[in-house]
Short mmCIF file of C-alpha atoms and ligand atoms in Angstrom, two decimals:
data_model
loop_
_atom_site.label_atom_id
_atom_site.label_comp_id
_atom_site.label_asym_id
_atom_site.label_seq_id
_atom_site.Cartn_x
_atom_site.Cartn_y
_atom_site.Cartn_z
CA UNK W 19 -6.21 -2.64 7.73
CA UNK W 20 -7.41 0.74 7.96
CA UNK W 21 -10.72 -0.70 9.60
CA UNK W 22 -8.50 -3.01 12.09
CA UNK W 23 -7.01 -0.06 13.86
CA UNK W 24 -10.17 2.44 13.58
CA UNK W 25 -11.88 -0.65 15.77
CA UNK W 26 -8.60 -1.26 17.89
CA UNK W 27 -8.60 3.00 18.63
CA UNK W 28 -12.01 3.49 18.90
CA UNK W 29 -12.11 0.17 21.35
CA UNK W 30 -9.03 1.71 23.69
CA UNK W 31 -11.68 5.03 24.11
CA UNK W 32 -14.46 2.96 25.37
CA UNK W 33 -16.81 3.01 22.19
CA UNK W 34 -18.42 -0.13 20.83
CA UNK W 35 -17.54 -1.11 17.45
CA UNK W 36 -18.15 -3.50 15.05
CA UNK W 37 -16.16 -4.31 11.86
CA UNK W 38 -17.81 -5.40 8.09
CA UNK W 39 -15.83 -6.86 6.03
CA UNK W 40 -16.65 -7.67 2.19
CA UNK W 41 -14.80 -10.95 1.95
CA UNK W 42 -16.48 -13.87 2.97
CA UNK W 43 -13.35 -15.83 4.24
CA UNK W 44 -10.02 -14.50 6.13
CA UNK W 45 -8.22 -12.08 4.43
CA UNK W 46 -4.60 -14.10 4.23
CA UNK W 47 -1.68 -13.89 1.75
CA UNK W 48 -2.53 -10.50 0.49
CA UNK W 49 0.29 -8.38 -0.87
CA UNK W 50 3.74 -8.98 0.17
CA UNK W 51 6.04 -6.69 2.05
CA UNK W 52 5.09 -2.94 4.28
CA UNK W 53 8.06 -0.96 4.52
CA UNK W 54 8.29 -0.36 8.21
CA UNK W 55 8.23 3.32 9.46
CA UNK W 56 8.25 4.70 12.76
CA UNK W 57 4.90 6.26 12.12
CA UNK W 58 3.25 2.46 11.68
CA UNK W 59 5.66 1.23 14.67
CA UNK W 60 3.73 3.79 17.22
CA UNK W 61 0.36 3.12 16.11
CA UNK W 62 0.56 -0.69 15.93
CA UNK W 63 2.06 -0.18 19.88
CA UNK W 64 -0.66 2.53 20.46
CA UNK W 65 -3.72 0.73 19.56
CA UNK W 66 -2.51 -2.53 21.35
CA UNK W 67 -1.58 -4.64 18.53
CA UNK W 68 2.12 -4.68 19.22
CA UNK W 69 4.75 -4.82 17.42
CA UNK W 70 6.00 -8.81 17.76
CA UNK W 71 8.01 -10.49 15.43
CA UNK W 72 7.34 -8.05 12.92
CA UNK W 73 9.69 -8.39 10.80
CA UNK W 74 13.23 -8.53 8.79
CA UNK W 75 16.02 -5.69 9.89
CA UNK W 76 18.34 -4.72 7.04
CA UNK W 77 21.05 -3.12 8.18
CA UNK W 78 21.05 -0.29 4.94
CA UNK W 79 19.89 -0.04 1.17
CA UNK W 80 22.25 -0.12 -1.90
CA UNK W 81 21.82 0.80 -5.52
CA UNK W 82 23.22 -1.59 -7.43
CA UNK W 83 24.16 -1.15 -11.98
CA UNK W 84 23.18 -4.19 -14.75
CA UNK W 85 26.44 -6.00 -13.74
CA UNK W 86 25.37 -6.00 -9.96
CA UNK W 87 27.61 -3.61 -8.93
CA UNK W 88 27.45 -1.27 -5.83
CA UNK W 89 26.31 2.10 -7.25
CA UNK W 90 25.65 3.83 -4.22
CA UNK W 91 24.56 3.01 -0.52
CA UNK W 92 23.47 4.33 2.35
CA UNK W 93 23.37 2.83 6.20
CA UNK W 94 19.56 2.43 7.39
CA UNK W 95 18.23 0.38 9.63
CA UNK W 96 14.73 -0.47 8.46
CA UNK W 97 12.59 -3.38 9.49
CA UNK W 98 10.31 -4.84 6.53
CA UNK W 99 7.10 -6.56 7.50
CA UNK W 100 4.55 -7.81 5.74
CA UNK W 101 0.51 -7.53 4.95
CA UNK W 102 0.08 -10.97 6.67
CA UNK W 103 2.04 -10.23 9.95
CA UNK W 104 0.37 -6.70 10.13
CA UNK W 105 -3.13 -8.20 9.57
CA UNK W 106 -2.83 -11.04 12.42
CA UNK W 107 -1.36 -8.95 14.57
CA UNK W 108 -4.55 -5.90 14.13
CA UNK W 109 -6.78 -8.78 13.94
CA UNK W 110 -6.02 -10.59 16.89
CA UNK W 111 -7.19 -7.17 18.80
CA UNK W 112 -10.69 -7.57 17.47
CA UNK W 113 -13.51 -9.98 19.56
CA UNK W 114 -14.93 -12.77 17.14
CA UNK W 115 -18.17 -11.50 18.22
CA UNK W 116 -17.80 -8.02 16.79
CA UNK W 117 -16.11 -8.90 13.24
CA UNK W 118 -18.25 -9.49 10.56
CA UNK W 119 -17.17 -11.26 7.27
CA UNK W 120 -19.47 -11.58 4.05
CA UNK W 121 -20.37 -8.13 4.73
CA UNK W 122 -20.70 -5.93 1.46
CA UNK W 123 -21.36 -2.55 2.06
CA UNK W 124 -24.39 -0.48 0.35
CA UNK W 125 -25.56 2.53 1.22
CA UNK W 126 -25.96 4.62 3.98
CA UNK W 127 -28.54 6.93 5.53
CA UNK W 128 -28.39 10.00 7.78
CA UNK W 129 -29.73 12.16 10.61
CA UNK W 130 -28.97 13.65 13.65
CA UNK W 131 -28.73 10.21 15.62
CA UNK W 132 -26.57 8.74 13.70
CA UNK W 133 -25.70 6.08 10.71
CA UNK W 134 -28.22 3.46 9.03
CA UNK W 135 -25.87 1.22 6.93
CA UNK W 136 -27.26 -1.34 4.96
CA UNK W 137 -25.50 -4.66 3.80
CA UNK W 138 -26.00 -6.75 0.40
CA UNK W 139 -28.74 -9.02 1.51
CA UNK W 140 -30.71 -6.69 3.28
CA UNK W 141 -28.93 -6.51 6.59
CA UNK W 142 -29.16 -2.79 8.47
CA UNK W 143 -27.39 -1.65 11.34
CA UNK W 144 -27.57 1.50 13.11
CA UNK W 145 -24.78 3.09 14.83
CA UNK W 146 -23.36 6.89 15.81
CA UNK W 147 -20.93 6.94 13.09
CA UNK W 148 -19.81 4.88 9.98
CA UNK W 149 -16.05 4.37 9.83
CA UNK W 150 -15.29 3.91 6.04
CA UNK W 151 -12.08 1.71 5.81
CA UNK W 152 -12.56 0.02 2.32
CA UNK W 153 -9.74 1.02 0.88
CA UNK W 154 -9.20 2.64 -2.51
CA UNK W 155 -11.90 1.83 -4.28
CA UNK W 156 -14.08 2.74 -1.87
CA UNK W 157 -18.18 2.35 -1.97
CA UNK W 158 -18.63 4.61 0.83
CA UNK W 159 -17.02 7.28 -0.96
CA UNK W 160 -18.47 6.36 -3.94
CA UNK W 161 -22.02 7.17 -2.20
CA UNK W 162 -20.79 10.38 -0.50
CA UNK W 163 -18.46 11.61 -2.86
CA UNK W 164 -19.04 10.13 -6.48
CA UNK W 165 -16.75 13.01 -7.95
CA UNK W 166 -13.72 11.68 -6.17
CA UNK W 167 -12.19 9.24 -8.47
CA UNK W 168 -8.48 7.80 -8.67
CA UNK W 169 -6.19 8.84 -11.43
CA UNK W 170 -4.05 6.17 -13.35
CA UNK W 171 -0.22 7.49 -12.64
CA UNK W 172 0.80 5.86 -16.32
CA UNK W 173 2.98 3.24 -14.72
CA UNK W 174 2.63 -0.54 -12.89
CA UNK W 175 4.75 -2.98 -11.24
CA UNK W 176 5.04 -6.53 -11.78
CA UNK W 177 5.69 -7.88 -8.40
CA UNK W 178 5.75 -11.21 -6.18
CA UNK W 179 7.54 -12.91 -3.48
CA UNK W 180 9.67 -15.57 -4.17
CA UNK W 181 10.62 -18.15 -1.46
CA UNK W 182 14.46 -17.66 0.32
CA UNK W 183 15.11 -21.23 0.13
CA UNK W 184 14.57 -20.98 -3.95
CA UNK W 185 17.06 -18.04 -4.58
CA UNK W 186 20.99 -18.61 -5.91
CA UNK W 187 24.02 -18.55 -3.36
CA UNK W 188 24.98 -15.22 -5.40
CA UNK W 189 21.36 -13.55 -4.96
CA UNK W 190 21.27 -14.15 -1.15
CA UNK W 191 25.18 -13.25 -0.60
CA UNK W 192 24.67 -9.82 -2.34
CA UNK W 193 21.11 -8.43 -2.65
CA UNK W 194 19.05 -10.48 -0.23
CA UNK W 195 19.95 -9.34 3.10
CA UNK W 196 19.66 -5.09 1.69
CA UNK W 197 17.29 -3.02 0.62
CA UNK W 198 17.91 -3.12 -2.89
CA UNK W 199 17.66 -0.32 -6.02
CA UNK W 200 18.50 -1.00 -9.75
CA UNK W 201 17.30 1.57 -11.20
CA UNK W 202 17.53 1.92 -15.40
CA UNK W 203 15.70 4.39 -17.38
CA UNK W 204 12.06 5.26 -16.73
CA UNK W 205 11.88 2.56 -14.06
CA UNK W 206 12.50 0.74 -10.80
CA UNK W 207 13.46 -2.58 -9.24
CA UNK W 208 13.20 -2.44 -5.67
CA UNK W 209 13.44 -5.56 -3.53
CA UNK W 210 14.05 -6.52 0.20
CA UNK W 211 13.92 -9.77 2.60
CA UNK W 212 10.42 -10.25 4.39
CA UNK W 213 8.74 -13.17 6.28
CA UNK W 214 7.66 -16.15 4.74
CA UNK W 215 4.68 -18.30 4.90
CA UNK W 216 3.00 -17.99 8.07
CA UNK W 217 5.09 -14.99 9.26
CA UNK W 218 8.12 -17.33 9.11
CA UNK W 219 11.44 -15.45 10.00
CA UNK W 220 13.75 -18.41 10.30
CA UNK W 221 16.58 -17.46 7.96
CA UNK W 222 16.00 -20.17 4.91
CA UNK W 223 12.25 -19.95 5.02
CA UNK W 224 11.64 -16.36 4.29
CA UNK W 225 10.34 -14.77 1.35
CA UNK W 226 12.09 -11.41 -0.79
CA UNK W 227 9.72 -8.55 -1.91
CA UNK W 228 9.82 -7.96 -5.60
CA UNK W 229 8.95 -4.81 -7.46
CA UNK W 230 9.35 -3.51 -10.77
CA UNK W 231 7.84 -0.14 -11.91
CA UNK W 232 7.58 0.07 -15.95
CA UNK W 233 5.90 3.01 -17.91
CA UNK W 234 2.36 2.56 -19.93
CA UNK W 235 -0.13 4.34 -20.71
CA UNK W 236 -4.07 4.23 -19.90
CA UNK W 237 -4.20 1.91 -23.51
CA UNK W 238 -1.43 -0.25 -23.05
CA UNK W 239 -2.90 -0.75 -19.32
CA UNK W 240 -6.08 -1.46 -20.80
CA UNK W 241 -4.66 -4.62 -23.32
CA UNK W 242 -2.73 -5.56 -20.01
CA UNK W 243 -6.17 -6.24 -18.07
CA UNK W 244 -7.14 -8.81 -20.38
CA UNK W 245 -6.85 -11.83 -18.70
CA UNK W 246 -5.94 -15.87 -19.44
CA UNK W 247 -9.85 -16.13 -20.51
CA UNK W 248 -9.94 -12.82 -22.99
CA UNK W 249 -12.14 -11.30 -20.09
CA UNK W 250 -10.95 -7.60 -19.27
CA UNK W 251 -10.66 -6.54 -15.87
CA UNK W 252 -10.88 -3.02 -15.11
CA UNK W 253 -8.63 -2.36 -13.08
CA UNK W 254 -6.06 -5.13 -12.80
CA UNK W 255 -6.01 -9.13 -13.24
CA UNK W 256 -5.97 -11.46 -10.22
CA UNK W 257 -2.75 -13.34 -10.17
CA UNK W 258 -3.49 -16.47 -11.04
CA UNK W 259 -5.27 -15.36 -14.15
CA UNK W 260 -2.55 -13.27 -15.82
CA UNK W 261 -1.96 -14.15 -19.23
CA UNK W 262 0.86 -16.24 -20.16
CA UNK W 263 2.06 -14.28 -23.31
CA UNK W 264 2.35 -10.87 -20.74
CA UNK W 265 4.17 -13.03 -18.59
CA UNK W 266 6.70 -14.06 -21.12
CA UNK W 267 7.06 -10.57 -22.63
CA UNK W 268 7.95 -9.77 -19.47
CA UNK W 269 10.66 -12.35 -18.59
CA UNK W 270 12.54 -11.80 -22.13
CA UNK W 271 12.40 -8.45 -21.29
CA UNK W 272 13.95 -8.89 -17.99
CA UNK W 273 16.50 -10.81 -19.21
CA UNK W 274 17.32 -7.88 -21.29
CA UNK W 275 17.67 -5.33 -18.79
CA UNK W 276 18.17 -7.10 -15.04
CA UNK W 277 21.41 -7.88 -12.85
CA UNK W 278 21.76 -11.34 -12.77
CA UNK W 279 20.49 -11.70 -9.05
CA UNK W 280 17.28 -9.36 -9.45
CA UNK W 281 16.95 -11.65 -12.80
CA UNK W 282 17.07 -14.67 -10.67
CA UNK W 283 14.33 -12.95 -7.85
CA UNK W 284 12.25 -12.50 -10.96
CA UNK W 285 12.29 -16.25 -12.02
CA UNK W 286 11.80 -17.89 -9.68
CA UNK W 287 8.43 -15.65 -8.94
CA UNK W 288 5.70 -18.67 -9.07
CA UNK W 289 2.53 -16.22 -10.36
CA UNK W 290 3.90 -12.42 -11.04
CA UNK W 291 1.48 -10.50 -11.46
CA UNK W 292 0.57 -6.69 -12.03
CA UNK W 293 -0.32 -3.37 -9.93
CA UNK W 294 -1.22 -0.71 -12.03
CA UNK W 295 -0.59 2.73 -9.90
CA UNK W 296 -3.26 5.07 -9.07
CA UNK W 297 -3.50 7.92 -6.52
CA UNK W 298 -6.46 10.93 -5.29
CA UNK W 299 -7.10 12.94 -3.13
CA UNK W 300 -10.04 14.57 -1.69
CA UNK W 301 -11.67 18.03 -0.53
CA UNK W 302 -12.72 17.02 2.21
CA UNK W 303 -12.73 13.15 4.57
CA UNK W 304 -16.16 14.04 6.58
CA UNK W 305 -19.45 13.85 5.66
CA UNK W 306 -21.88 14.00 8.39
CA UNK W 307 -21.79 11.25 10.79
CA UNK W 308 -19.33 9.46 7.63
CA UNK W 309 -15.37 9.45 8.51
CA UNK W 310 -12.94 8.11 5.60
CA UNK W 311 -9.92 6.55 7.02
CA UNK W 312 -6.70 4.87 4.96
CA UNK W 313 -6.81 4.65 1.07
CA UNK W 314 -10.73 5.49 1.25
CA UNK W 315 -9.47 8.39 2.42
CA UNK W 316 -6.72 9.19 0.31
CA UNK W 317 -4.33 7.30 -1.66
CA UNK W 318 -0.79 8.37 -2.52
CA UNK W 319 1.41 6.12 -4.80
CA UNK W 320 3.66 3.36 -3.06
CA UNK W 321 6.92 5.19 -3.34
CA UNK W 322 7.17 5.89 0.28
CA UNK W 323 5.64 2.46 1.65
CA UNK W 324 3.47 4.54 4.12
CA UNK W 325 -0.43 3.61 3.54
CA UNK W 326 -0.05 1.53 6.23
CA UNK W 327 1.57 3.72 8.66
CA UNK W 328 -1.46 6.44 7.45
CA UNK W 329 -4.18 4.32 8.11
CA UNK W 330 -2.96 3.77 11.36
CA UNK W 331 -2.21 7.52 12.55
CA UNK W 332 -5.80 8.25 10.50
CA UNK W 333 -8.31 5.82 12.84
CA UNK W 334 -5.82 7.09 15.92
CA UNK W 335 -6.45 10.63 15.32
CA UNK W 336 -10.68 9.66 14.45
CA UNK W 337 -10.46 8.41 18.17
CA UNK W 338 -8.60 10.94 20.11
CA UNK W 339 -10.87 13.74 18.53
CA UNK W 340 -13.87 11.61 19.83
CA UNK W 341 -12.04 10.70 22.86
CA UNK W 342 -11.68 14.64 23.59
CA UNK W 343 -14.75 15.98 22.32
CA UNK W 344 -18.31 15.50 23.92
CA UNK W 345 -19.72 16.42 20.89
CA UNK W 346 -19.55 14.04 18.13
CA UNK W 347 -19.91 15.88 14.98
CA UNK W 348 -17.41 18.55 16.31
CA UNK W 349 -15.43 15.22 16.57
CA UNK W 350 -15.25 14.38 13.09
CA UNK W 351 -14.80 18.01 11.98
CA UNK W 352 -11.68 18.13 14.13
CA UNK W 353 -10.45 14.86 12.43
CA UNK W 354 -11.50 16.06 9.22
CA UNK W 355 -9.43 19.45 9.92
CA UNK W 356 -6.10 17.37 11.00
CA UNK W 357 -5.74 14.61 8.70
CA UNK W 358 -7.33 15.74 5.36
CA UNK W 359 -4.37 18.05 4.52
CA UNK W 360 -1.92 15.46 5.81
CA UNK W 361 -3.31 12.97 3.41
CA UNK W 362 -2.91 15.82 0.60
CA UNK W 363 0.48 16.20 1.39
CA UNK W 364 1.33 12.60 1.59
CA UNK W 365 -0.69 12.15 -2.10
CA UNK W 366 1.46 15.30 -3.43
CA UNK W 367 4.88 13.49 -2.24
CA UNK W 368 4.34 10.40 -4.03
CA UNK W 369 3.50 12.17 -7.15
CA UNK W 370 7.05 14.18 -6.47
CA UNK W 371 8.89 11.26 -6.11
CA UNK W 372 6.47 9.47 -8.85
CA UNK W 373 8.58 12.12 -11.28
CA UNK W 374 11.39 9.77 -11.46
CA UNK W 375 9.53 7.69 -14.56
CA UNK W 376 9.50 10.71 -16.41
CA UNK W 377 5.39 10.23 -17.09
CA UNK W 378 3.24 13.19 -17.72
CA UNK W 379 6.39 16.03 -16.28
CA UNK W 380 3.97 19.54 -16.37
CA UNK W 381 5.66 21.77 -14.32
CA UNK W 382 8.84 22.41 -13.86
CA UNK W 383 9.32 21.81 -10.63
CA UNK W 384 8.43 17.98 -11.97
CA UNK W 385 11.22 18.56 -14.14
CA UNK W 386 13.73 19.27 -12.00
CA UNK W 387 12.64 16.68 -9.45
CA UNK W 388 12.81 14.06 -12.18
CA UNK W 389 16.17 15.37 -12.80
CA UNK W 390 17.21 15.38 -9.21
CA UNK W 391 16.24 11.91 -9.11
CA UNK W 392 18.05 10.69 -11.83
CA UNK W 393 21.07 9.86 -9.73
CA UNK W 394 20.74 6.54 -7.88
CA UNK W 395 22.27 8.13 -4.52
CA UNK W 396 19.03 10.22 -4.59
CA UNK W 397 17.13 7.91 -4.82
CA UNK W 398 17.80 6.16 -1.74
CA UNK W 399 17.60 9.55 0.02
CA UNK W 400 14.13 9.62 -1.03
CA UNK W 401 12.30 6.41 -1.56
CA UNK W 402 10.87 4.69 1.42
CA UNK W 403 12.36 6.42 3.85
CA UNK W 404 11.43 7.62 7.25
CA UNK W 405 10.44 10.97 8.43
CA UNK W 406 9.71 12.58 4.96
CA UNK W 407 6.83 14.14 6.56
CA UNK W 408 8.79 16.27 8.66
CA UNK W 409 10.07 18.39 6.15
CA UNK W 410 6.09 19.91 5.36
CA UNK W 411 6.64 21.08 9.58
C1 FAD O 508 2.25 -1.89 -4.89
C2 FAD O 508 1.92 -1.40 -3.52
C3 FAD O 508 2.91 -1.39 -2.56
C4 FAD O 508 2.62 -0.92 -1.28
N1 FAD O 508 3.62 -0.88 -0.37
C5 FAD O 508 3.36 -0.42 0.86
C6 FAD O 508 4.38 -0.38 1.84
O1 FAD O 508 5.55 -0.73 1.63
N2 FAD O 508 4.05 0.10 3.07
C7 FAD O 508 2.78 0.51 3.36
O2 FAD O 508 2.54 0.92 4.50
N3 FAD O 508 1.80 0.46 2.45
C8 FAD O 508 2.05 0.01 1.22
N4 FAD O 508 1.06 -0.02 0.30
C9 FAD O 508 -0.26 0.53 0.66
C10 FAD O 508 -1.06 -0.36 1.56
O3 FAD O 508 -1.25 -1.63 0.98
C11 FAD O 508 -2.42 0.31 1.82
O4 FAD O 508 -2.21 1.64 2.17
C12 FAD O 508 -3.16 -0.35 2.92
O5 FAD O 508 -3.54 -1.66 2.52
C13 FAD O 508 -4.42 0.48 3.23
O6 FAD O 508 -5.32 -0.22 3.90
P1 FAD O 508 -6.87 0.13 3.88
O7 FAD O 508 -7.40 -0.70 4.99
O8 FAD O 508 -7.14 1.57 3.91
O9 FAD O 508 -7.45 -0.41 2.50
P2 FAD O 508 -7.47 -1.90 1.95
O10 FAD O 508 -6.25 -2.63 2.38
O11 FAD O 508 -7.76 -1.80 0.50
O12 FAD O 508 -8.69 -2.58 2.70
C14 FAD O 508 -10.02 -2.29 2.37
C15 FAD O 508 -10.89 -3.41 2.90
O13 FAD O 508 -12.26 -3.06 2.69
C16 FAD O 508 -12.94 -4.20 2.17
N5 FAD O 508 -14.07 -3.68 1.37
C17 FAD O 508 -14.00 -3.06 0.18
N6 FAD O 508 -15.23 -2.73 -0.25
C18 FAD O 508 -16.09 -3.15 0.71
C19 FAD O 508 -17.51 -3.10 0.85
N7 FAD O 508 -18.30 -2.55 -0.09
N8 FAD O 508 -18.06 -3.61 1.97
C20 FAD O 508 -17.29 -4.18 2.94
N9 FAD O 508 -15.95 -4.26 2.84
C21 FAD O 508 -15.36 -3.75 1.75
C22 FAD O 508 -11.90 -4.93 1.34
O14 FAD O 508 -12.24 -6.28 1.17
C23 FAD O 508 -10.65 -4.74 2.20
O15 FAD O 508 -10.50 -5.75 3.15
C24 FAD O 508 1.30 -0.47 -0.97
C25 FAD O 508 0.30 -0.52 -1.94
C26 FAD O 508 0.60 -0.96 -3.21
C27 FAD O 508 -0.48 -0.98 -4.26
#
């Protein structure tokens, strides 16, 4: 996504760009639902994607207890998207000419021209500066910066999206239409209404985003990658290959501690499947003629549902630094100056609000954070919500 935009920006300013992308078909279905913040709102308008049919309004977010009982609420008006709406929509911006599946990524070379980037297979193409988009696991900052690793947070989610039409009467009277909390010890169920297949909003044919953070640590992770085949993964399993025995572990566990309706969300999940959390930061998101945008860049845990809305303001700060600087390196230095401390800040709020499990507390700031957030009405004043950068100004 992070890529999408740097090509939309860098388009709007005149420059020619091309995009690489790893996968060799369409990237569809991927993830489920974006927590809509102003931040993603401007950029998607700004780089000319638009902001169409993006997605479901709820009118405010509730905590709710085991019986399903209103805890706590709060009015916001939020709209939740999804990965699929915001990746037609950037998409659609981009020529056919100038985007590139099948595309891995090698290595790149340096001088005072510019960029040589060569593909798996032998493919080279030169250019005034590499964008690197590719996310988290990024091998563009595995060339430049090897040191920069991410850092397990010592807790997952299972998540999914079941369909609308599947749910109870009860589930979509109560829960379905809010932005809903349950929150029991040393976790968190968080769900909301999104689009369905195809970016579907007709009520009925919708989907509801499911997440549920649980506490474990780097060895209990480790058994968890171990897939249907006894192959371990190492970092997590693709869906359809999660093993059966996790997934019934999980479901008599959940019967255990759910409200009925976030128990019947959970069921009638075709393929969950697991995220394990990670986040990093890094010194520095320049190197030479190299700018890092989106979770290359940095990468803060989900709590606040901003990546997306980061990647976006990242690539449209990389263009208007090129856009008002004749000189290109002084460019990136500029960006580099503006957005690497943002992306700090961003990476040190999720690991505030991250406090809430009660994993790895050092400080006791963490401490009394964790204990802050203890009480369910804090937590909707802090999770997902808009603005939270405004309070670094
Ligand atoms: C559980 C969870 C919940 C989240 N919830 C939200 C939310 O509510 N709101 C929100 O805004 N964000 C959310 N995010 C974060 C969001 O998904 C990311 O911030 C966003 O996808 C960042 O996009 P990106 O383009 O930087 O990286 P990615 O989406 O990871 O994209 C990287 C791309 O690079 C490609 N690539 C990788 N390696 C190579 C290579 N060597 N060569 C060529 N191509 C390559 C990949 O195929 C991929 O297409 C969530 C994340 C998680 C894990």
């Amino acid at each position: 996504m992070s890529g999408l935009f740097s090509a939309a920006f860098l388009r709007r300013i005149g420059w020619d760009v091309d995009v690489y992308e790893r996968s060799k078909v369409e990237l569809v279905g991927r993830g489920a639902g974006i927590t809509g913040h102003p931040e993603l709102f401007d950029a998607l308008e700004a780089s000319g994607a638009g902001t169409k049919d993006l997605g479901v309004e709820v009118p405010k977010r509730i905590a709710i207890d085991r019986e399903g009982r209103v805890t706590d609420e709060r009015p916001l008006r939020q709209i939740l998207t999804s990965w699929d709406r915001l990746q037609r929509l950037l998409r659609a911006t981009i020529d056919e000419t100038h985007y590139h599946l099948g595309h891995n990524f090698e290595r790149v070379d340096q001088d005072e021209r510019g960029v040589r980037v060569q593909f798996s297979g032998g493919k080279v193409e030169h250019a005034d500066i590499l964008v690197g988009g590719d996310g988290i696991r990024s091998s563009v900052r595995a060339q430049m910066a090897p040191e920069v690793q991410p850092v397990y947070a010592g807790y997952y989610i299972w998540r999914g999206a079941p369909n609308e039409a599947d749910l109870a009467p009860e589930t979509l009277r109560t829960i379905y239409p809010l932005f809903t909390f349950y929150l029991p010890k040393r976790q968190q169920v968080i769900g909301y209404p999104i689009a369905g297949f195809n970016d579907d909003l007709t009520p009925g044919r919708r989907r509801y985003n499911f997440i549920w953070y649980r506490v474990a640590d780097a060895a209990q992770l480790r058994e968890m990658c171990v897939d249907e085949n006894g192959v371990q993964h190492e970092y997590s399993v693709p869906p359809p290959l999660m093993r059966k025995d996790l997934i019934a572990d999980m479901h008599r566990d959940a019967r255990d501690i759910l409200p009925d309706t976030l128990l019947d969300c959970l069921m009638k999940i075709g393929r969950p499947f697991i995220t394990p959390i990670y986040d990093f930061t890094a010194p520095q998101i320049v190197y030479g003629r190299v700018a890092m945008v989106g979770d290359a860049a940095a990468n803060a845990r989900p709590h606040m549902g901003f990546g997306m809305a980061k990647a976006g303001a990242d690539a449209q700060a990389l263009a208007e630094h090129l856009d008002a600087h004749d000189d290109i390196d002084a460019a990136l230095k500029a960006y580099n100056a503006e957005r690497q401390p943002i992306g700090n800040r961003i990476v040190l709020h999720g690991r505030k609000l991250g406090t809430h499990l009660g994993v790895d507390l050092k400080t006791d700031e963490d401490r009394r954070m964790h204990d802050l957030l203890q009480s369910d009405g804090a937590m909707l004043d802090w999770i997902a919500v808009p603005h939270f950068l405004d309070a670094y100004k």
